[in-house]
Coordinates of C-alpha atoms in Angstrom, one line a residue:
Chain A
X24 CA 237.3 197.9 95.0
X25 CA 234.3 199.4 94.0
X26 CA 235.1 196.5 91.0
X27 CA 234.5 193.9 93.7
X28 CA 231.5 195.2 94.9
X29 CA 230.0 195.4 91.3
X30 CA 230.8 192.1 91.1
X31 CA 229.4 190.8 93.8
X32 CA 226.2 192.4 93.0
X33 CA 226.1 191.3 89.5
X34 CA 226.3 187.9 90.8
X35 CA 223.7 188.0 93.7
X36 CA 221.4 189.4 90.9
X37 CA 222.1 186.8 88.3
X38 CA 221.1 184.0 91.2
X39 CA 217.9 186.3 92.2
X40 CA 217.1 186.2 88.5
X41 CA 217.7 182.4 88.0
X42 CA 215.7 181.9 91.4
X43 CA 212.7 184.1 89.8
X44 CA 212.7 181.9 86.6
X45 CA 213.0 178.9 88.3
X46 CA 209.8 179.7 90.8
X47 CA 208.0 180.4 87.7
X48 CA 208.4 177.6 86.0
X49 CA 207.9 175.8 89.1
X50 CA 204.5 177.4 89.5
X51 CA 203.4 176.9 86.2
X52 CA 204.0 173.4 86.5
X53 CA 201.9 172.8 90.2
X54 CA 199.1 174.7 88.4
X55 CA 199.4 172.7 85.4
X56 CA 199.1 169.8 87.4
X57 CA 196.3 170.8 89.7
X58 CA 194.3 171.6 86.7
X59 CA 194.6 168.0 85.3
X60 CA 193.9 166.2 88.7
X61 CA 190.7 169.2 88.5
X62 CA 189.9 168.3 85.4
X63 CA 189.9 164.2 85.2
X64 CA 187.7 164.7 88.9
X65 CA 185.0 166.8 86.8
X66 CA 185.2 164.4 84.3
X67 CA 184.7 161.7 86.1
X68 CA 181.6 162.9 88.0
X69 CA 180.4 164.3 84.7
X70 CA 180.6 161.0 83.3
X71 CA 178.2 159.5 85.8
X72 CA 175.7 162.4 86.4
X73 CA 175.2 163.2 82.2
X74 CA 175.2 159.6 81.5
X75 CA 173.3 158.0 84.8
X76 CA 171.2 161.3 85.5
X77 CA 170.4 160.6 81.6
X78 CA 169.2 157.5 81.7
X79 CA 167.3 158.1 85.3
X80 CA 165.3 161.0 83.7
X81 CA 163.7 158.9 81.0
X82 CA 160.5 158.7 82.5
X83 CA 159.6 154.8 81.0
X84 CA 161.8 152.0 79.6
X85 CA 161.3 150.7 76.0
X86 CA 160.4 146.9 76.7
X87 CA 157.5 148.0 79.3
X88 CA 154.4 146.3 77.8
X89 CA 151.6 148.4 77.0
X90 CA 148.9 147.2 80.2
X91 CA 151.8 147.0 82.7
X92 CA 152.3 150.5 84.8
X93 CA 154.7 153.0 83.6
X94 CA 157.7 152.8 86.0
X95 CA 160.4 155.4 85.8
X96 CA 163.7 154.5 85.3
X97 CA 164.5 155.6 88.7
X98 CA 162.4 152.9 89.9
X99 CA 163.7 150.2 87.6
X100 CA 166.9 150.7 89.0
X101 CA 165.9 150.9 92.7
X102 CA 163.7 147.7 92.9
X103 CA 165.0 145.7 89.7
X104 CA 163.1 144.8 86.2
X105 CA 163.6 143.4 83.0
X106 CA 165.9 146.0 81.8
X107 CA 168.4 145.0 84.5
X108 CA 168.4 141.7 84.0
X109 CA 169.1 141.0 87.6
X110 CA 166.4 140.6 90.3
X111 CA 166.2 142.8 92.8
X112 CA 167.4 146.3 92.4
X113 CA 170.0 148.5 93.8
X114 CA 168.1 149.0 96.9
X115 CA 169.3 145.9 98.5
X116 CA 172.9 146.3 97.0
X117 CA 172.8 149.9 98.9
X118 CA 171.3 148.4 102.2
X119 CA 174.2 145.2 102.0
X120 CA 177.0 148.4 101.1
X121 CA 175.5 149.9 104.3
X122 CA 174.9 147.0 106.6
X123 CA 178.4 145.6 105.6
X124 CA 180.6 149.1 106.2
X125 CA 178.8 149.2 109.8
X126 CA 179.5 145.7 111.0
X127 CA 183.2 146.1 109.5
X128 CA 183.5 149.6 111.4
X129 CA 182.3 147.9 114.7
X130 CA 184.7 145.3 114.5
X131 CA 187.6 147.0 113.6
X132 CA 187.8 149.9 115.6
X133 CA 188.2 148.6 119.2
X134 CA 190.4 146.1 117.6
X135 CA 192.9 148.9 115.8
X136 CA 192.5 150.8 118.9
X137 CA 193.8 148.2 120.9
X138 CA 196.4 147.0 118.7
X139 CA 198.0 150.3 118.7
X140 CA 197.5 150.8 122.2
X141 CA 199.7 147.3 122.5
X142 CA 202.3 148.9 120.3
X143 CA 202.8 152.6 121.8
X144 CA 201.7 152.3 125.4
X145 CA 203.1 148.5 126.1
X146 CA 205.5 146.9 123.9
X147 CA 208.3 148.7 124.5
X148 CA 210.9 149.7 121.5
X149 CA 212.6 146.8 121.1
X150 CA 213.1 145.1 117.4
X151 CA 210.3 143.0 117.5
X152 CA 208.6 146.0 118.2
X153 CA 209.6 147.6 115.0
X154 CA 209.0 144.5 113.1
X155 CA 205.6 144.2 113.9
X156 CA 205.0 147.7 113.2
X157 CA 206.8 147.5 109.7
X158 CA 204.6 144.0 109.0
X159 CA 201.2 146.0 110.0
X160 CA 202.2 149.0 107.5
X161 CA 203.1 146.4 104.9
X162 CA 199.7 144.5 105.3
X163 CA 198.0 147.8 103.5
X164 CA 200.1 147.0 100.8
X165 CA 198.9 143.4 100.1
X166 CA 196.7 143.4 97.1
X167 CA 192.9 143.0 98.5
X168 CA 192.0 140.0 96.7
X169 CA 194.1 137.9 98.7
X170 CA 192.5 139.3 101.9
X171 CA 189.3 137.6 99.9
X172 CA 190.9 134.1 99.7
X173 CA 192.1 134.3 103.1
X174 CA 188.6 135.2 104.5
X175 CA 187.0 132.2 102.4
X176 CA 190.0 129.3 103.5
X177 CA 190.3 130.5 107.3
X178 CA 186.7 132.3 108.3
X179 CA 184.2 130.5 106.1
X180 CA 186.0 127.0 106.3
X181 CA 187.7 126.7 109.3
X182 CA 186.4 128.9 111.6
X183 CA 182.6 128.8 110.1
X184 CA 182.9 124.8 109.5
X185 CA 184.0 124.3 113.0
X186 CA 181.1 126.9 114.0
X187 CA 178.4 124.7 112.1
X188 CA 179.5 121.0 113.5
X189 CA 179.8 122.8 117.4
X190 CA 176.6 125.1 117.2
X191 CA 174.3 124.1 114.0
X192 CA 174.7 120.3 113.3
X193 CA 171.1 120.0 113.0
X194 CA 171.1 121.7 110.0
X195 CA 174.0 120.0 108.1
X196 CA 174.9 119.2 105.3
X197 CA 173.2 122.6 104.6
X198 CA 175.6 125.0 106.3
X199 CA 174.8 128.0 108.3
X200 CA 178.3 129.9 109.1
X201 CA 180.1 127.5 107.2
X202 CA 179.2 129.3 103.9
X203 CA 180.2 133.0 102.5
X204 CA 177.7 135.4 104.2
X205 CA 177.8 139.1 105.8
X206 CA 179.9 138.3 109.0
X207 CA 182.7 136.6 107.3
X208 CA 182.8 139.5 104.7
X209 CA 182.7 141.9 107.3
X210 CA 185.8 140.3 109.1
X211 CA 187.5 140.0 105.6
X212 CA 187.1 143.6 105.7
X213 CA 187.8 144.7 108.7
X214 CA 191.0 142.7 108.6
X215 CA 192.1 144.7 105.4
X216 CA 191.5 148.2 106.9
X217 CA 193.0 147.5 110.3
X218 CA 196.6 148.5 109.0
X219 CA 194.8 152.1 108.7
X220 CA 193.4 152.3 111.7
X221 CA 196.6 150.9 113.6
X222 CA 198.5 153.6 112.0
X223 CA 196.4 156.2 112.4
X224 CA 195.9 155.5 116.4
X225 CA 199.4 155.3 116.8
X226 CA 200.2 158.2 115.2
X227 CA 197.6 160.2 117.4
X228 CA 199.4 158.7 120.3
X229 CA 202.7 159.1 119.4
X230 CA 201.6 162.8 118.9
X231 CA 200.6 163.4 122.7
X232 CA 202.4 165.5 124.5
X233 CA 205.2 163.4 127.2
X234 CA 203.9 166.1 129.8
X235 CA 200.5 164.5 129.6
X236 CA 201.1 161.6 130.3
X237 CA 203.6 162.8 133.3
X238 CA 201.1 165.0 134.9
X239 CA 198.8 162.4 135.2
X240 CA 200.9 160.0 136.8
X241 CA 202.1 162.4 139.1
X242 CA 198.7 162.6 140.4
X243 CA 199.2 159.1 141.7
X244 CA 197.5 157.8 138.6
X245 CA 198.6 154.1 137.4
X246 CA 200.0 153.4 133.5
X247 CA 196.4 152.4 132.8
X248 CA 194.2 154.7 134.6
X249 CA 196.5 157.2 132.6
X250 CA 196.3 155.7 129.5
X251 CA 192.1 155.3 129.6
X252 CA 191.2 158.6 131.4
X253 CA 193.6 160.9 129.6
X254 CA 195.5 159.5 126.8
X255 CA 192.5 158.0 125.1
X256 CA 190.2 160.7 125.1
X257 CA 192.6 163.4 124.2
X258 CA 194.0 160.8 120.9
X259 CA 190.2 160.6 119.9
X260 CA 190.2 163.1 116.8
X261 CA 193.4 161.2 115.4
X262 CA 191.5 157.7 115.8
X263 CA 188.4 158.8 113.9
X264 CA 190.5 160.0 111.2
X265 CA 191.6 156.5 110.6
X266 CA 188.2 155.1 111.5
X267 CA 186.9 157.5 108.4
X268 CA 190.3 156.3 106.0
X269 CA 188.9 152.6 106.7
X270 CA 185.3 153.6 105.9
X271 CA 186.3 154.9 102.8
X272 CA 188.6 152.1 101.9
X273 CA 186.1 149.7 102.5
X274 CA 183.0 151.2 101.0
X275 CA 184.7 151.2 98.0
X276 CA 186.2 147.5 97.4
X277 CA 184.6 144.7 95.7
X278 CA 187.2 142.2 94.7
X279 CA 187.7 140.0 97.9
X280 CA 184.1 140.5 98.9
X281 CA 183.4 138.0 95.5
X282 CA 184.5 135.5 97.3
X283 CA 183.5 135.8 101.2
X284 CA 179.7 137.0 100.9
X285 CA 178.4 139.1 98.1
X286 CA 175.8 137.7 95.3
X287 CA 174.2 139.1 92.6
X288 CA 170.7 138.6 93.6
X289 CA 169.5 137.9 97.5
X290 CA 165.9 137.3 97.5
X291 CA 166.1 139.2 101.4
X292 CA 167.7 142.0 103.2
X293 CA 170.2 141.3 105.8
X294 CA 168.7 143.5 108.5
X295 CA 164.6 142.6 109.4
X296 CA 162.5 145.0 111.8
X297 CA 162.0 141.8 114.1
X298 CA 164.9 140.3 116.1
X299 CA 167.8 139.5 115.8
X300 CA 167.5 142.6 113.2
X301 CA 170.7 141.4 111.2
X302 CA 171.3 138.2 109.9
X303 CA 175.2 137.9 109.8
X304 CA 175.1 134.3 108.1
X305 CA 173.1 135.6 105.1
X306 CA 174.7 136.3 101.7
X307 CA 173.6 139.5 100.3
X308 CA 173.9 142.5 98.0
X309 CA 176.6 145.2 97.3
X310 CA 176.9 148.3 95.2
X311 CA 180.1 147.7 93.8
X312 CA 179.3 144.1 92.9
X313 CA 176.3 145.5 91.5
X314 CA 177.8 147.4 89.2
X315 CA 180.3 145.2 87.6
X316 CA 177.4 142.5 87.2
X317 CA 175.1 145.2 85.4
X318 CA 178.7 145.9 83.5
X319 CA 179.3 142.1 82.1
X320 CA 175.9 140.7 82.2
X321 CA 173.2 143.2 81.4
X322 CA 171.5 142.3 77.8
X323 CA 172.4 144.5 75.0
X324 CA 174.4 146.8 74.5
X325 CA 172.2 150.2 74.1
X326 CA 171.4 151.9 77.4
X327 CA 173.5 149.7 79.2
X328 CA 176.1 152.5 79.9
X329 CA 173.4 154.8 81.0
X330 CA 172.4 152.1 84.0
X331 CA 176.0 151.3 84.9
X332 CA 176.7 155.1 85.1
X333 CA 173.1 155.4 87.5
X334 CA 174.4 152.7 89.8
X335 CA 177.8 154.3 89.6
X336 CA 176.7 157.4 90.8
X337 CA 174.7 155.8 93.6
X338 CA 177.6 154.1 94.7
X339 CA 179.7 157.3 94.7
X340 CA 177.0 158.9 96.7
X341 CA 176.4 156.0 99.3
X342 CA 180.1 156.1 100.1
X343 CA 180.3 160.0 99.9
X344 CA 177.5 159.9 102.8
X345 CA 179.1 157.1 104.7
X346 CA 182.1 159.6 104.9
X347 CA 180.1 162.5 106.0
X348 CA 178.4 160.8 108.8
X349 CA 182.0 159.6 109.8
X350 CA 183.4 163.2 109.4
X351 CA 180.2 164.6 111.5
X352 CA 181.1 162.1 114.5
X353 CA 184.7 163.5 114.5
X354 CA 183.6 167.1 114.1
X355 CA 181.1 166.0 117.5
X356 CA 183.8 164.0 119.2
X357 CA 186.5 167.2 118.8
X358 CA 184.3 169.3 120.0
X359 CA 184.0 167.3 123.2
X360 CA 187.5 166.8 123.4
X361 CA 188.8 170.3 122.0
X362 CA 192.6 170.6 122.1
X363 CA 194.1 172.9 119.9
X364 CA 197.7 172.0 120.9
X365 CA 198.1 169.0 119.1
X366 CA 195.5 168.4 116.8
Chain B
X173 CA 188.8 178.0 162.4
X174 CA 188.8 181.1 160.3
X175 CA 187.6 180.9 156.8
X176 CA 191.3 180.4 155.4
X177 CA 192.1 177.6 157.9
X178 CA 189.0 175.7 156.8
X179 CA 190.2 176.1 153.4
X180 CA 193.8 174.6 154.4
X181 CA 192.0 171.8 156.5
X182 CA 189.9 171.2 153.6
X183 CA 192.7 170.7 151.3
X184 CA 195.2 168.4 153.3
X185 CA 194.8 165.7 155.4
X186 CA 195.7 167.8 158.8
X187 CA 192.7 168.2 161.1
X188 CA 194.8 170.9 162.9
X189 CA 196.0 173.2 160.1
X190 CA 198.7 175.1 162.3
X191 CA 200.6 171.8 162.4
X192 CA 203.0 172.1 159.7
X193 CA 203.4 169.9 157.0
X194 CA 206.2 167.5 156.9
X195 CA 210.1 168.0 155.9
X196 CA 212.1 165.7 153.7
X197 CA 215.1 164.3 154.7
X198 CA 218.2 163.1 152.0
X199 CA 220.4 161.8 153.0
X200 CA 223.6 160.4 150.5
X201 CA 221.1 160.5 147.6
X202 CA 222.9 159.5 144.0
X203 CA 221.3 158.5 140.8
X204 CA 222.7 157.4 137.9
X205 CA 221.5 156.5 134.9
X206 CA 222.8 155.4 131.4
X207 CA 222.9 158.5 129.8
X208 CA 224.5 160.5 132.6
X209 CA 226.5 158.1 135.5
X210 CA 226.7 161.0 137.7
X211 CA 223.6 162.6 137.5
X212 CA 223.4 163.3 141.1
X213 CA 226.3 162.8 143.5
X214 CA 226.2 162.3 147.4
X215 CA 223.2 165.1 148.0
X216 CA 222.7 165.7 152.0
X217 CA 219.8 168.3 152.6
X218 CA 217.8 168.9 155.9
X219 CA 214.2 170.2 154.1
X220 CA 212.4 172.2 156.4
X221 CA 208.1 171.4 156.6
X222 CA 206.0 174.2 155.8
X223 CA 208.5 176.2 154.1
X224 CA 209.5 177.2 150.0
X225 CA 212.9 175.7 149.6
X226 CA 214.8 176.8 146.2
X227 CA 217.2 174.5 144.1
X228 CA 219.5 176.5 141.8
X229 CA 222.0 175.8 139.3
X230 CA 223.5 176.2 135.7
X231 CA 221.3 174.1 133.1
X232 CA 222.3 170.3 133.4
X233 CA 223.1 170.5 137.2
X234 CA 220.3 168.2 138.2
X235 CA 217.7 170.2 139.7
X236 CA 214.9 168.3 137.4
X237 CA 216.5 165.1 138.3
X238 CA 217.0 165.8 142.0
X239 CA 213.0 167.4 142.5
X240 CA 211.7 164.2 140.3
X241 CA 213.2 161.8 143.1
X242 CA 211.1 163.0 145.7
X243 CA 208.2 161.4 143.8
X244 CA 209.7 159.0 142.0
X245 CA 209.1 160.5 138.6
X246 CA 212.7 159.2 137.4
X247 CA 211.2 155.8 138.1
X248 CA 209.9 156.1 134.4
X249 CA 213.3 156.7 133.1
X250 CA 215.1 153.5 131.5
X251 CA 217.7 152.2 133.4
X252 CA 217.7 154.8 136.4
X253 CA 219.0 153.3 139.7
X254 CA 219.2 155.0 143.0
X255 CA 221.3 154.7 146.5
X256 CA 221.1 156.9 149.8
X257 CA 217.7 157.9 150.9
X258 CA 215.0 160.2 151.5
X259 CA 213.0 160.3 154.7
X260 CA 209.4 161.9 154.2
X261 CA 207.5 162.0 157.7
X262 CA 208.9 158.5 158.6
X263 CA 208.5 157.0 155.1
X264 CA 211.1 155.7 152.8
X265 CA 211.1 157.3 149.5
X266 CA 213.4 155.6 147.7
X267 CA 212.5 151.8 149.6
X268 CA 211.4 149.6 146.5
X269 CA 208.8 148.5 148.5
X270 CA 207.1 151.7 148.6
X271 CA 203.9 152.3 146.9
X272 CA 204.7 155.0 144.1
X273 CA 200.9 155.8 143.5
X274 CA 200.6 156.4 147.4
X275 CA 203.6 158.4 147.6
X276 CA 202.6 160.5 144.9
X277 CA 199.4 161.3 146.5
X278 CA 202.1 162.7 149.1
X279 CA 203.9 164.4 147.1
X280 CA 202.3 166.7 144.2
X281 CA 204.0 168.0 141.2
X282 CA 203.8 171.2 139.1
X283 CA 205.5 171.2 135.4
X284 CA 207.2 174.0 133.5
X285 CA 204.8 173.6 130.8
X286 CA 201.0 174.0 131.8
X287 CA 199.9 170.7 131.3
X288 CA 195.7 170.6 131.9
X289 CA 194.2 167.5 130.7
X290 CA 192.2 168.2 127.3
X291 CA 188.7 168.0 129.6
X292 CA 186.6 170.0 131.6
X293 CA 188.0 172.5 134.2
X294 CA 185.8 170.6 137.0
X295 CA 187.2 167.3 135.6
X296 CA 190.8 168.5 135.7
X297 CA 190.7 169.2 139.4
X298 CA 188.3 166.4 140.2
X299 CA 191.1 164.1 138.5
X300 CA 192.9 163.3 141.4
X301 CA 190.0 163.0 143.5
X302 CA 188.5 160.6 141.4
X303 CA 191.2 158.5 140.7
X304 CA 191.6 158.4 144.7
X305 CA 188.2 156.7 144.9
X306 CA 186.4 159.8 145.7
X307 CA 183.1 159.2 143.9
X308 CA 180.0 161.4 145.4
X309 CA 179.2 164.3 143.5
X310 CA 179.0 166.7 146.9
X311 CA 182.2 165.5 147.9
X312 CA 183.7 166.3 144.8
X313 CA 182.1 169.7 144.4
X314 CA 183.7 170.6 147.5
X315 CA 187.2 169.1 147.2
X316 CA 186.9 171.0 143.7
X317 CA 186.3 174.4 145.2
X318 CA 188.8 174.5 147.9
X319 CA 191.3 173.2 145.6
X320 CA 190.1 176.2 143.2
X321 CA 190.0 178.8 146.0
X322 CA 193.3 178.0 147.4
X323 CA 194.6 178.3 143.9
X324 CA 193.5 181.4 143.9
X325 CA 191.7 180.8 140.5
X326 CA 187.9 180.4 141.5
X327 CA 186.4 183.7 141.1
X328 CA 188.1 183.7 137.3
X329 CA 186.3 180.4 136.5
X330 CA 183.4 179.5 138.9
X331 CA 180.9 180.2 135.9
X332 CA 183.3 178.2 133.5
X333 CA 183.5 174.7 135.0
X334 CA 182.1 173.1 132.5
X335 CA 184.8 174.8 129.9
X336 CA 187.5 172.6 128.2
X337 CA 190.5 173.6 130.7
X338 CA 192.8 174.5 127.3
X339 CA 190.5 177.8 126.8
X340 CA 192.1 179.7 130.0
X341 CA 195.5 181.5 129.4
X342 CA 198.8 180.0 130.2
X343 CA 198.7 181.5 133.6
X344 CA 195.2 180.0 134.2
X345 CA 196.1 176.9 133.2
X346 CA 199.7 176.8 135.8
X347 CA 197.1 178.0 138.7
X348 CA 195.1 175.1 137.4
X349 CA 197.3 172.7 137.7
X350 CA 198.3 173.6 141.0
X351 CA 194.7 173.5 142.3
X352 CA 194.8 170.1 140.5
X353 CA 197.9 169.2 142.5
X354 CA 196.4 170.5 145.8
X355 CA 193.0 168.5 145.3
X356 CA 194.8 165.6 146.1
X357 CA 195.4 166.8 149.7
X358 CA 199.5 166.6 149.3
X359 CA 201.9 167.2 152.3
X360 CA 204.8 168.4 149.7
X361 CA 204.7 170.3 146.4
X362 CA 207.5 170.2 144.1
X363 CA 207.7 172.7 141.5
X364 CA 209.8 172.3 138.4
X365 CA 210.6 176.2 137.4
X366 CA 206.8 176.8 137.3
X367 CA 206.8 180.0 135.8
X368 CA 209.2 179.8 133.4
X369 CA 206.5 179.5 130.5
X370 CA 204.2 182.8 131.9
X371 CA 204.2 186.0 131.3
X372 CA 205.7 188.7 134.6
X373 CA 201.9 189.4 135.6
X374 CA 201.1 185.6 135.7
X375 CA 204.5 185.0 137.3
X376 CA 203.9 187.4 139.8
X377 CA 200.1 186.0 140.4
X378 CA 202.3 182.6 140.6
X379 CA 204.5 183.6 143.1
X380 CA 202.1 185.1 145.4
X381 CA 200.3 181.6 145.3
X382 CA 203.7 180.1 146.6
X383 CA 204.1 182.4 149.6
X384 CA 199.9 181.4 150.1
X385 CA 200.5 177.9 150.0
X386 CA 203.5 177.5 152.4
X387 CA 201.6 177.8 155.4
X388 CA 200.1 174.1 154.4
X389 CA 202.6 172.8 152.2
X390 CA 206.1 172.1 152.0
X391 CA 207.4 173.6 148.9
X392 CA 210.6 172.2 146.8
X393 CA 210.9 174.9 143.5
X394 CA 213.5 174.5 141.2
X395 CA 214.0 177.7 139.0
X396 CA 216.7 179.7 136.9
X397 CA 215.6 182.9 137.9
X398 CA 217.7 184.1 141.0
X399 CA 215.3 186.8 141.4
X400 CA 212.5 184.4 141.8
X401 CA 214.3 182.1 144.3
X402 CA 215.4 185.2 146.2
X403 CA 211.7 186.5 146.4
X404 CA 210.0 183.4 147.1
X405 CA 211.9 180.8 149.5
X406 CA 212.8 180.8 152.8
X407 CA 215.8 178.3 151.7
X408 CA 218.2 177.8 148.8
X409 CA 220.3 174.9 147.4
X410 CA 223.2 175.7 144.8
X411 CA 223.7 172.4 142.6
X412 CA 226.6 172.2 140.7
X413 CA 227.3 168.8 138.3
X414 CA 225.0 167.0 140.6
X415 CA 226.3 168.0 143.5
X416 CA 224.9 170.4 146.6
X417 CA 227.7 173.2 146.5
X418 CA 225.9 175.0 149.2
X419 CA 222.8 174.9 151.2
X420 CA 221.6 177.4 153.5
X421 CA 219.1 180.4 154.1
X422 CA 218.1 182.3 151.3
X423 CA 219.1 185.5 153.0
X424 CA 222.9 184.4 153.8
X425 CA 223.4 182.3 150.3
X426 CA 222.4 185.8 148.7
X427 CA 224.1 188.2 150.4
X428 CA 227.2 186.5 151.7
X429 CA 227.8 182.7 150.5
X430 CA 230.5 180.6 151.7
X431 CA 231.5 179.3 148.9
X432 CA 232.9 181.2 145.8
X433 CA 231.2 179.3 143.3
X434 CA 227.9 180.1 144.9
X435 CA 229.0 183.9 144.4
X436 CA 230.0 183.7 140.6
X437 CA 226.4 181.6 139.8
X438 CA 224.0 184.3 141.7
X439 CA 226.4 187.2 140.5
X440 CA 226.2 186.3 137.0
X441 CA 230.0 185.5 136.5
X442 CA 229.1 181.8 135.6
X443 CA 226.4 179.6 134.3

């Protein structure tokens, strides 16, 4: 009897020992993986900061003449110069990136929310709803350049061409909207980020307790009153999360933009201080494309890495700023609709 | 009219507060839905106005389903169908032509879990009146205050009307939800296990509130707590497997039930 007990204790102890060994291995493995991830981020940012910062810190560029006023490398990067081999510096590219992202957000947010509302609140649970949902989720997996091709073919040629024929016939054969531009680039990015907003909003809507909807219906509210007065406000934090993810994705996208509106040099900004303030038909510059252009077309190999790293650093900063703005907005809204229960 | 009567008058559609709330006549009510073909079978109840009627029975006997017939909340279930009739003050509740939103303004409901909306305390109570078309701020203020007073919550929240309702305790939330239902000026209040998620002290406050409210509203309460049914109700219906086993005054049901099954259930031998 006591022998049985002894044996049992042995087996328990051996199992426990094995589990402890396994646990130690697992914790070591996860720690190593985390370190690797951290290291790559630090190396990446370090590369940008050291090379880019170093180049920026150099006060004078080698090629500036004697009688020319001394320009810091920062000014050269911002406003352009001979060293960049691109007219117009990084400033118009930053403005272009921000304006593009904002216009994209204004288009994708209402569209994504409305689609998510339809899918969760009105479409029911039949096979066609499921099919639609799977289709939308898979849209996120399409390579972004395909969106660019679609944008060029559909938005620019089909819709833009039609618009020109209808409203700007006087300018033909010079295209107004029938050529790549800010509006078509924004629309293309909106289509690209649509699944992100839809999926996040849907998740937010589905997570709301049934009791919330029932409570509203029991007070004599109709379905749409319930949706617009109770359900949507309660889902705002999730919707904002979706919009933040969309902004993050859109701000870093370059490939599709090359087809639908980005150029290496635009003589004017897409925004102005006079009406109509924003020029949706104009071509514009973009930080991502600027970095690509700089890398591929700047003269000489010396110092090129520094310029590219510096503009890369700026790109990262701009995207981080856009994300931060969206995050702060979300925080504010969350305070308004504070609801710990389903956050 | 004293203060209390003025409150009641402000929170009901009746000009004369001593006039009793209407009763409910249930005749031959059956309800089926795909998962539960015999959810309710041939229910006959005559629920008197201005009293508290408790519905008791084991889990899954159809108590909540019966309650949800009175404000047609079962309509939200897919494939649900009724037969029989429910008459409230001359209105045929189950008639397909009945305006469901208007019905729900006459028959308020309080749920098992407090379900305040994620908005301010004031907006929670003003929600129903706003939906009903009340726009003037003065009028809304009055409705909100009288509903909160009647729900015995006013003194606790009058200085924090703009705070989010979620900061309230569960017991306060449940009284807020009752105030929200009252603000629509219903005639009937349905309560689906209103205290089952609350602590004993909050439960006591809700029970006191039910006792207070019955002079203004007809109250039907579903509960799985025998003592609660005995404490708050005037009449009790015992349901089992979708049928009414016994329906009588609460005193009779709890002291001298006619049916053996009722006695077994309330003494804890079954269910």
